[in-house]
Coordinates of C-alpha atoms in Angstrom, one line a residue:
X71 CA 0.0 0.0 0.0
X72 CA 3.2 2.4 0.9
X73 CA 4.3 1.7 -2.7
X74 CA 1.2 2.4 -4.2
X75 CA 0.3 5.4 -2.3
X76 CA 4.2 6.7 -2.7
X77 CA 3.9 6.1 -6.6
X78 CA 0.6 7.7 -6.5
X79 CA 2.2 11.2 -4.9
X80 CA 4.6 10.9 -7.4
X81 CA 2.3 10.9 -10.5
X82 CA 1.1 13.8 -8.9
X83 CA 3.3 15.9 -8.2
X84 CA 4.5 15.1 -12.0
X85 CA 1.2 16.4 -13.2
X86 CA 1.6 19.6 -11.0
X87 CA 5.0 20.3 -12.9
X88 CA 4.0 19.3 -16.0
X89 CA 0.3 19.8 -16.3
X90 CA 0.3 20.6 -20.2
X91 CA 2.4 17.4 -21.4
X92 CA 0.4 15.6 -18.9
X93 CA -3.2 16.5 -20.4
X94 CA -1.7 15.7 -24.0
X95 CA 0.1 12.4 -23.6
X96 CA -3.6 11.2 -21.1
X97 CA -5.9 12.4 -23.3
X98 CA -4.5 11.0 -26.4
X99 CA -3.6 7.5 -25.0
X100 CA -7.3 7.7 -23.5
X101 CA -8.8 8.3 -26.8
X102 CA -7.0 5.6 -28.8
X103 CA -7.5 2.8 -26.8
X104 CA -10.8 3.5 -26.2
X105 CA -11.2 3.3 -29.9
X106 CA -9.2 0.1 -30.0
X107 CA -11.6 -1.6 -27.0
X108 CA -14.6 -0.6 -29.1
X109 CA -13.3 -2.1 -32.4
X110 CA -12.0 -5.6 -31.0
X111 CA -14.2 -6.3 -28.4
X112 CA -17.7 -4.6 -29.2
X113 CA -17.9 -4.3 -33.2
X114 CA -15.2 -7.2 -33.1
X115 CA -13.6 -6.1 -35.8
X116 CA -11.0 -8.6 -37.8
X117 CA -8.5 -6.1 -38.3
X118 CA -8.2 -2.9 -36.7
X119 CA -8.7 0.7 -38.6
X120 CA -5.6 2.4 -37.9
X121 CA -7.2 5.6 -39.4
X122 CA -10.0 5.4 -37.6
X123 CA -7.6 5.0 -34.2
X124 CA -5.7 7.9 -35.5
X125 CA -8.5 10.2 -35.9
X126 CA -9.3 9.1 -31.6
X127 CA -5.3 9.7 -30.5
X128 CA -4.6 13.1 -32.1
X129 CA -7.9 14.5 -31.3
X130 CA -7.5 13.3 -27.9
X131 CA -4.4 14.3 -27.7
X132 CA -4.6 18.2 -29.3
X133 CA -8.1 19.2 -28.9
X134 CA -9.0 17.8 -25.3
X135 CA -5.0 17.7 -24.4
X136 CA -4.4 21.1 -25.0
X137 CA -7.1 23.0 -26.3
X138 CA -9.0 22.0 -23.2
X139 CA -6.6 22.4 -20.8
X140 CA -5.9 26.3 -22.4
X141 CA -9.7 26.9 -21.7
X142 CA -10.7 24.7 -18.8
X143 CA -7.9 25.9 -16.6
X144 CA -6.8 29.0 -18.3
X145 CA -9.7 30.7 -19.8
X146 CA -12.5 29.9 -17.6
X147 CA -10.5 30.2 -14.4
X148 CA -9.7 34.2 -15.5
X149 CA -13.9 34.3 -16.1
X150 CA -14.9 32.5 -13.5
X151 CA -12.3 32.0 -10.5
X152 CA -12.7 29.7 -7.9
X153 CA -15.0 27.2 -6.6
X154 CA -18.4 29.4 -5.8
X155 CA -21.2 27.8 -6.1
X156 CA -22.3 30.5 -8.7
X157 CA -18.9 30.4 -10.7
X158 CA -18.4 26.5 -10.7
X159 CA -22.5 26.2 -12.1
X160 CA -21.3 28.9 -14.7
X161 CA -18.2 26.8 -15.9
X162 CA -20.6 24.2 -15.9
X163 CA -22.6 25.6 -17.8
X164 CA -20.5 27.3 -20.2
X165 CA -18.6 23.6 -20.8
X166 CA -21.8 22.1 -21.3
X167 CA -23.4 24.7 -23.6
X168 CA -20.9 26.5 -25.1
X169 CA -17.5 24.7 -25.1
X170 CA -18.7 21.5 -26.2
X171 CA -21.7 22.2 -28.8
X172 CA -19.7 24.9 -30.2
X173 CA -16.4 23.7 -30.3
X174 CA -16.0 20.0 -29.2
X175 CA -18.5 19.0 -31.9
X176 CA -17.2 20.8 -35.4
X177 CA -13.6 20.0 -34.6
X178 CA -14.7 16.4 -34.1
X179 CA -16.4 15.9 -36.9
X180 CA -13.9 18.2 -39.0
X181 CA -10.9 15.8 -37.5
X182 CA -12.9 12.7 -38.6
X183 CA -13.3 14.0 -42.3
X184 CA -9.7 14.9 -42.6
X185 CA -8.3 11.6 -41.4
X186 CA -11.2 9.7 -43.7
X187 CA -10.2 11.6 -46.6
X188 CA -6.8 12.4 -46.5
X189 CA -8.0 16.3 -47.3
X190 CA -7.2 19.2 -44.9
X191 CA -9.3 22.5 -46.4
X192 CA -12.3 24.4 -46.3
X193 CA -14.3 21.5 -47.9
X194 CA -13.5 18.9 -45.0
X195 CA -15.1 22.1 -42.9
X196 CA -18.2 22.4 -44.3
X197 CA -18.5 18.1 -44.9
X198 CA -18.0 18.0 -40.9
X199 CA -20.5 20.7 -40.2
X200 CA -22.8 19.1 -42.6
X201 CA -22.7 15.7 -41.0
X202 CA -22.6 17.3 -37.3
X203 CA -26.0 19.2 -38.4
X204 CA -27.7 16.0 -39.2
X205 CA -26.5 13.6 -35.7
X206 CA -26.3 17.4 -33.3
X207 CA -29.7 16.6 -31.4
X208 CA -28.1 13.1 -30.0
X209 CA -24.5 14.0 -29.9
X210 CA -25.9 16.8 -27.3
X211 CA -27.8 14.5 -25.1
X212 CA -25.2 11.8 -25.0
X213 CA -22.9 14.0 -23.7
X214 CA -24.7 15.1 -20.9
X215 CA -26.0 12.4 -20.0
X216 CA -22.1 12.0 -18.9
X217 CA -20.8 15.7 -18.7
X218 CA -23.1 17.3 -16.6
X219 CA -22.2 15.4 -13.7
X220 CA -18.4 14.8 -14.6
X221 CA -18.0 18.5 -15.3
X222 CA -19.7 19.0 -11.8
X223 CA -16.7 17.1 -10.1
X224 CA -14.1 18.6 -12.9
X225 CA -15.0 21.8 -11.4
X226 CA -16.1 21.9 -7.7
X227 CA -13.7 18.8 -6.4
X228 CA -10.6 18.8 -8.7
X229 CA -7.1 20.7 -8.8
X230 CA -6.4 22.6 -11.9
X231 CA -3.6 20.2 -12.7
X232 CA -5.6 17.0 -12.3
X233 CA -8.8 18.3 -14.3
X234 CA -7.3 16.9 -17.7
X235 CA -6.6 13.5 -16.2
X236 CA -10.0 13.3 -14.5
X237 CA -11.8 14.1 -17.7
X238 CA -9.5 11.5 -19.6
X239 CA -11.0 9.0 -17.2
X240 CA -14.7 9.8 -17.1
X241 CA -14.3 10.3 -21.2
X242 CA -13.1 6.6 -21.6
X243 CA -16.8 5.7 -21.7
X244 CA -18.0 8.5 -23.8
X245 CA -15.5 8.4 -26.2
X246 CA -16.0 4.4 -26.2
X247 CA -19.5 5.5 -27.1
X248 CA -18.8 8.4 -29.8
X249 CA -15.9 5.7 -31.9
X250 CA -19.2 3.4 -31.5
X251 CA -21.4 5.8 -33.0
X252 CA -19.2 8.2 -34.7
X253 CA -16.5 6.3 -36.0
X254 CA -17.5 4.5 -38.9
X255 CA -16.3 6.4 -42.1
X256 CA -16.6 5.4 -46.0
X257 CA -14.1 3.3 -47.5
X258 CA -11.5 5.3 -49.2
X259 CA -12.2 6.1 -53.1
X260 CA -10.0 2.8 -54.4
X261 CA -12.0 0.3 -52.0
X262 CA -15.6 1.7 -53.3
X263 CA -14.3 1.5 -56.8
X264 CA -13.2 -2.5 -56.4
X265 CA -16.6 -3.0 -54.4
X266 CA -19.0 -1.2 -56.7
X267 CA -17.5 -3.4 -59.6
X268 CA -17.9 -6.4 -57.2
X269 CA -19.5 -6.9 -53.7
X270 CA -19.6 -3.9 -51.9
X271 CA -18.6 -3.9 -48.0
X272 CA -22.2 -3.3 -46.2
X273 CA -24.3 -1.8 -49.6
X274 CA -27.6 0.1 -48.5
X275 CA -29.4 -2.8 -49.0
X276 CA -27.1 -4.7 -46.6
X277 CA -28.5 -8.1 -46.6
X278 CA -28.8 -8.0 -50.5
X279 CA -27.0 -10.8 -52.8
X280 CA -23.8 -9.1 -55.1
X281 CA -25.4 -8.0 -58.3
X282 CA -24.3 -6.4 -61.8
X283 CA -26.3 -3.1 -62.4
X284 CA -25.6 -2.0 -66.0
X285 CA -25.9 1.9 -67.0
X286 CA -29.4 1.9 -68.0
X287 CA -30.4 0.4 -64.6
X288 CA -28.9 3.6 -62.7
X289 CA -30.7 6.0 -65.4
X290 CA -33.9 4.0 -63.9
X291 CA -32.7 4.1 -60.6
X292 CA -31.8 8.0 -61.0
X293 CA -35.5 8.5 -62.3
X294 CA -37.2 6.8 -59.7
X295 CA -34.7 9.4 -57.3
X296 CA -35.9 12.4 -58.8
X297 CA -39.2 11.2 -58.7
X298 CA -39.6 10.5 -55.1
X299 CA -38.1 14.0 -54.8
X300 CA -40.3 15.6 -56.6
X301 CA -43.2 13.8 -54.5
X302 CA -41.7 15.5 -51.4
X303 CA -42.6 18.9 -52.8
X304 CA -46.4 18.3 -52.2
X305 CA -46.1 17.3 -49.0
X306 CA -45.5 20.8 -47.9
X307 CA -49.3 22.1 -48.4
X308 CA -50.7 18.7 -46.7
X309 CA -49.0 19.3 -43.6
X310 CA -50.1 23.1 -44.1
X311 CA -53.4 21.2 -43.8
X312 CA -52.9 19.1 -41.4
X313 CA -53.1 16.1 -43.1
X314 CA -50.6 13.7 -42.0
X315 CA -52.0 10.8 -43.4
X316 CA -51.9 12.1 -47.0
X317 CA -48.1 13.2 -45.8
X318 CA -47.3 10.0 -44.8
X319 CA -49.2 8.7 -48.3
X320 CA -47.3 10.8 -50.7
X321 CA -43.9 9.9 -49.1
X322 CA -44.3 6.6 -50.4
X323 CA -42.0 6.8 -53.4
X324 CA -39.3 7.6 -50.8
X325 CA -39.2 3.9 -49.5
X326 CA -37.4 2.4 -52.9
X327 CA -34.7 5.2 -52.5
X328 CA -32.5 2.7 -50.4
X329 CA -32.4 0.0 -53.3
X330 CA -31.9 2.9 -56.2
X331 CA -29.3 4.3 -54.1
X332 CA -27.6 0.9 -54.2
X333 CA -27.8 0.5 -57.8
X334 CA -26.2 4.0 -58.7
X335 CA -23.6 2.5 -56.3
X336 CA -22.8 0.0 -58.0
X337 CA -23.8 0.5 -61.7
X338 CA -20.3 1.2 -63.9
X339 CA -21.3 4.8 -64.5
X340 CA -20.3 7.1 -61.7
X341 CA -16.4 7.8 -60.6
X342 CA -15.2 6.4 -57.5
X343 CA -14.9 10.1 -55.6
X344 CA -19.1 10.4 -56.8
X345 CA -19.8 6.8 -55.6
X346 CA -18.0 7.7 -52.4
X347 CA -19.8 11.2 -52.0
X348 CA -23.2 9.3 -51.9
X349 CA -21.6 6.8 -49.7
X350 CA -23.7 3.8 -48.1
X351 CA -25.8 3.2 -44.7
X352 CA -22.7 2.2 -42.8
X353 CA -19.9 4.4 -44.4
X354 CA -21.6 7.4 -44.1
X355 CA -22.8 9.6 -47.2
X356 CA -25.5 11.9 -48.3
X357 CA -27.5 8.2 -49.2
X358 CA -27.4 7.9 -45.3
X359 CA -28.7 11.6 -44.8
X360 CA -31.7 10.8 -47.0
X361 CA -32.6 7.7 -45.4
X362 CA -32.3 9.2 -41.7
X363 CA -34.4 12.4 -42.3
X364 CA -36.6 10.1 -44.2
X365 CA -36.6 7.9 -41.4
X366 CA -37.3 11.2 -39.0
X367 CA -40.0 12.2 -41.2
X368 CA -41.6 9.1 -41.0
X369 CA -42.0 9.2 -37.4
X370 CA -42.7 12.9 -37.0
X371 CA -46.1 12.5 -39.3
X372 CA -47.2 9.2 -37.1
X373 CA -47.0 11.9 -34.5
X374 CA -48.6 14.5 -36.0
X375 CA -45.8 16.6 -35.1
X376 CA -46.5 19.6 -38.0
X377 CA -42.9 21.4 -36.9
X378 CA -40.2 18.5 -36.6
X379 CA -42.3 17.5 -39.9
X380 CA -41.1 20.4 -41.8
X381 CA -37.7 20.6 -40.7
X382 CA -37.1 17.0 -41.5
X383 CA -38.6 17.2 -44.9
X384 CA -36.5 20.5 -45.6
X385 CA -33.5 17.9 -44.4
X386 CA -34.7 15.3 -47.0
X387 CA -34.8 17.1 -49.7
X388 CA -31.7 18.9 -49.2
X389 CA -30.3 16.0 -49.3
X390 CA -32.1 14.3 -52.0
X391 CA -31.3 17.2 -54.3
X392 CA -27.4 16.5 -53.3
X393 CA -27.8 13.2 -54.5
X394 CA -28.9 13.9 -57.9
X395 CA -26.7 17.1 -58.2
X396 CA -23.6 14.1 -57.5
X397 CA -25.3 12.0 -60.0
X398 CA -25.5 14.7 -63.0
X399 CA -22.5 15.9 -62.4
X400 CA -20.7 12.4 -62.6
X401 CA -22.7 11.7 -66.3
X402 CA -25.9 9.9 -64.6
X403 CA -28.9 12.1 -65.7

C-alpha cells in the first residue's frame, strides 16, 4: 500500500510540474485505446482501422490535451475564479453549452473528415458541419448524459492540474461510445471503386445478394430518385393542412430510395470520388442523410408533429437534391 500510495504522490506531483504534457500524452492514449476496446471487443472487428484509431489519438491528444486544458484551466479560471457555487454552475454551464456544442463538436467531426479523406481544407469544414447538423440533437444529449455530472466534479472537487486527467477517465466511456457511434467512415475512393464493380462492403441494401447493375439500370434508378423527390414537394401544403396521413401517403415513393441508391452505387457509371460522396448506410454519405431524415420524417407524421415534420422534410430534400446534383454531375442524368 506504501508503494502504491508513494507512486501515487509521485504521478502527482508530475502532473503539478508538467500539467500541459500531462493533459496531451492522457488524453491521447485515453482516446486511442478506447477506440481500439470498441473495435476488438464490441464491433469485433478482424482487423483494426488504424485511421479510424488515429482520428481518436490526435484528437485526444490536441483538442482535449491542449485546447481543453488552455480553456478549462486557463480561460474559464480568468472568467470565473474559484469554486463558488455560482462560478463553478457557470463553468458548468459554459462547458456544457458553449465549449462542447460549439467547439468540441465541429472539430470532431472536421478531424474525422480529414483523417477519412486524406483532405485538410475548407471543404472537410463544411462536410463535418454538414454531418454534425444532421447527428447534433443526439450528440448533445449523449454527452450530458455524462458531462453534466463529470463536469460537476471537474470543477467543484478537482485541482487545476488534475482536471485533464479526470476528464481523460470519465471520457473513456463517452469516447467508447462516440468511436461506437461516430467512428465508422466510407471506404477510401479505391476500395468503393473494387466493391462497386464487385461486392460492396455493407451496400444500402445490406442483406442484398452481389449483383451487376448495367448503366441503363442507374438512369432507372436516378428517375425513380428524382421522382420520389419531386413527391416530397407536395407534402408541404398537406402538412399546411394538417393532413398527416396524405403526408405519410405521398412519401411513399421515398421507401425504394435505399435499393436505387444501391444500384447507382454499384452501376459502372459514376467515378469512385461520386460513388464515395453518396456513400452507403454504414460508411456514411448523403444516401445515409436521405434515409435518416426520411426515417425522421416518418416518425414525425405518425406523431402528428407539424414542426419536426417540416424541418425533417427540408432535411430530405436537401439531401435528395445532393444526391442527384452528385449523379448529374458524374454523367448519370
Amino acid at each position: 500500500m506504501a508503494f502504491v500510495m508513494a507512486g501515487l504522490r509521485g504521478m502527482n506531483a508530475f502532473a503539478e510540474r508538467r500539467p500541459l504534457g500531462t493533459a496531451v500524452v492522457v488524453t491521447g492514449a485515453k482516446a486511442g485505446v478506447a477506440d481500439l476496446m470498441v473495435q476488438l471487443l464490441v464491433e469485433r472487428r478482424e482487423t483494426v482501422d488504424p485511421r479510424r484509431t488515429l482520428l481518436f489519438t490526435s484528437f485526444g491528444a490536441s483538442y482535449q490535451g491542449m485546447w481543453q486544458y488552455f480553456m478549462y484551466n486557463k480561460l474559464f479560471e480568468r472568467i470565473w475564479p474559484g469554486r463558488t457555487w455560482g462560478n463553478t454552475i457557470a463553468k458548468i454551464a459554459a462547458s456544457n453549452l458553449i465549449s462542447d456544442p460549439v467547439f468540441f463538436f465541429p472539430t470532431f467531426y472536421t478531424f474525422r473528415e480529414v483523417c477519412n479523406t486524406g483532405e485538410l481544407g475548407p471543404q472537410s469544414f463544411t462536410n463535418g458541419l454538414h454531418r454534425y447538423s444532421q447527428n447534433y440533437f443526439n450528440d448533445w444529449l449523449n454527452s450530458w448524459a455524462i458531462w453534466v455530472p463529470g463536469y460537476t466534479v471537474t470543477y467543484a472537487v478537482m485541482p487545476t492540474h488534475l482536471r485533464m486527467p479526470w476528464i481523460a477517465g470519465v471520457s473513456f466511456g463517452y469516447v467508447c461510445l462516440l468511436s461506437l457511434t461516430r467512428g465508422a467512415y466510407q471506404e477510401e475512393a479505391g476500395e468503393l471503386e473494387d466493391a462497386a464493380a464487385a461486392a460492396p462492403l455493407i451496400p444500402l441494401a445490406a442483406a442484398a445478394a452481389p449483383k451487376k447493375y448495367s448503366a441503363d439500370d442507374a438512369k432507372q434508378a436516378i428517375a425513380g430518385i428524382k421522382a420520389g423527390r419531386k413527391a416530397l414537394d407536395g407534402i408541404d401544403a398537406l402538412l399546411a393542412k394538417g393532413d398527416f396521413d396524405g403526408a405519410a401517403a405521398a412519401l411513399a415513393p421515398i421507401d425504394a430510395f435505399e435499393d436505387q441508391a444501391t444500384i447507382i452505387i454499384q452501376a459502372p457509371v459514376l467515378a469512385a470520388e461520386d460513388k464515395k460522396a453518396i456513400g452507403t448506410i454504414r460508411r456514411y454519405g448523403v444516401a445515409a442523410d436521405v434515409i435518416i431524415m426520411a426515417g425522421g420524417l416518418k416518425e414525425a407524421l405518425r406523431d402528428e408533429d407539424a414542426r419536426g415534420a417540416k424541418s425533417y422534410l427540408a432535411k430530405c430534400k436537401g439531401s435528395l437534391d445532393e444526391v442527384i446534383s452528385i449523379a448529374k454531375g458524374g454523367g448519370l442524368r
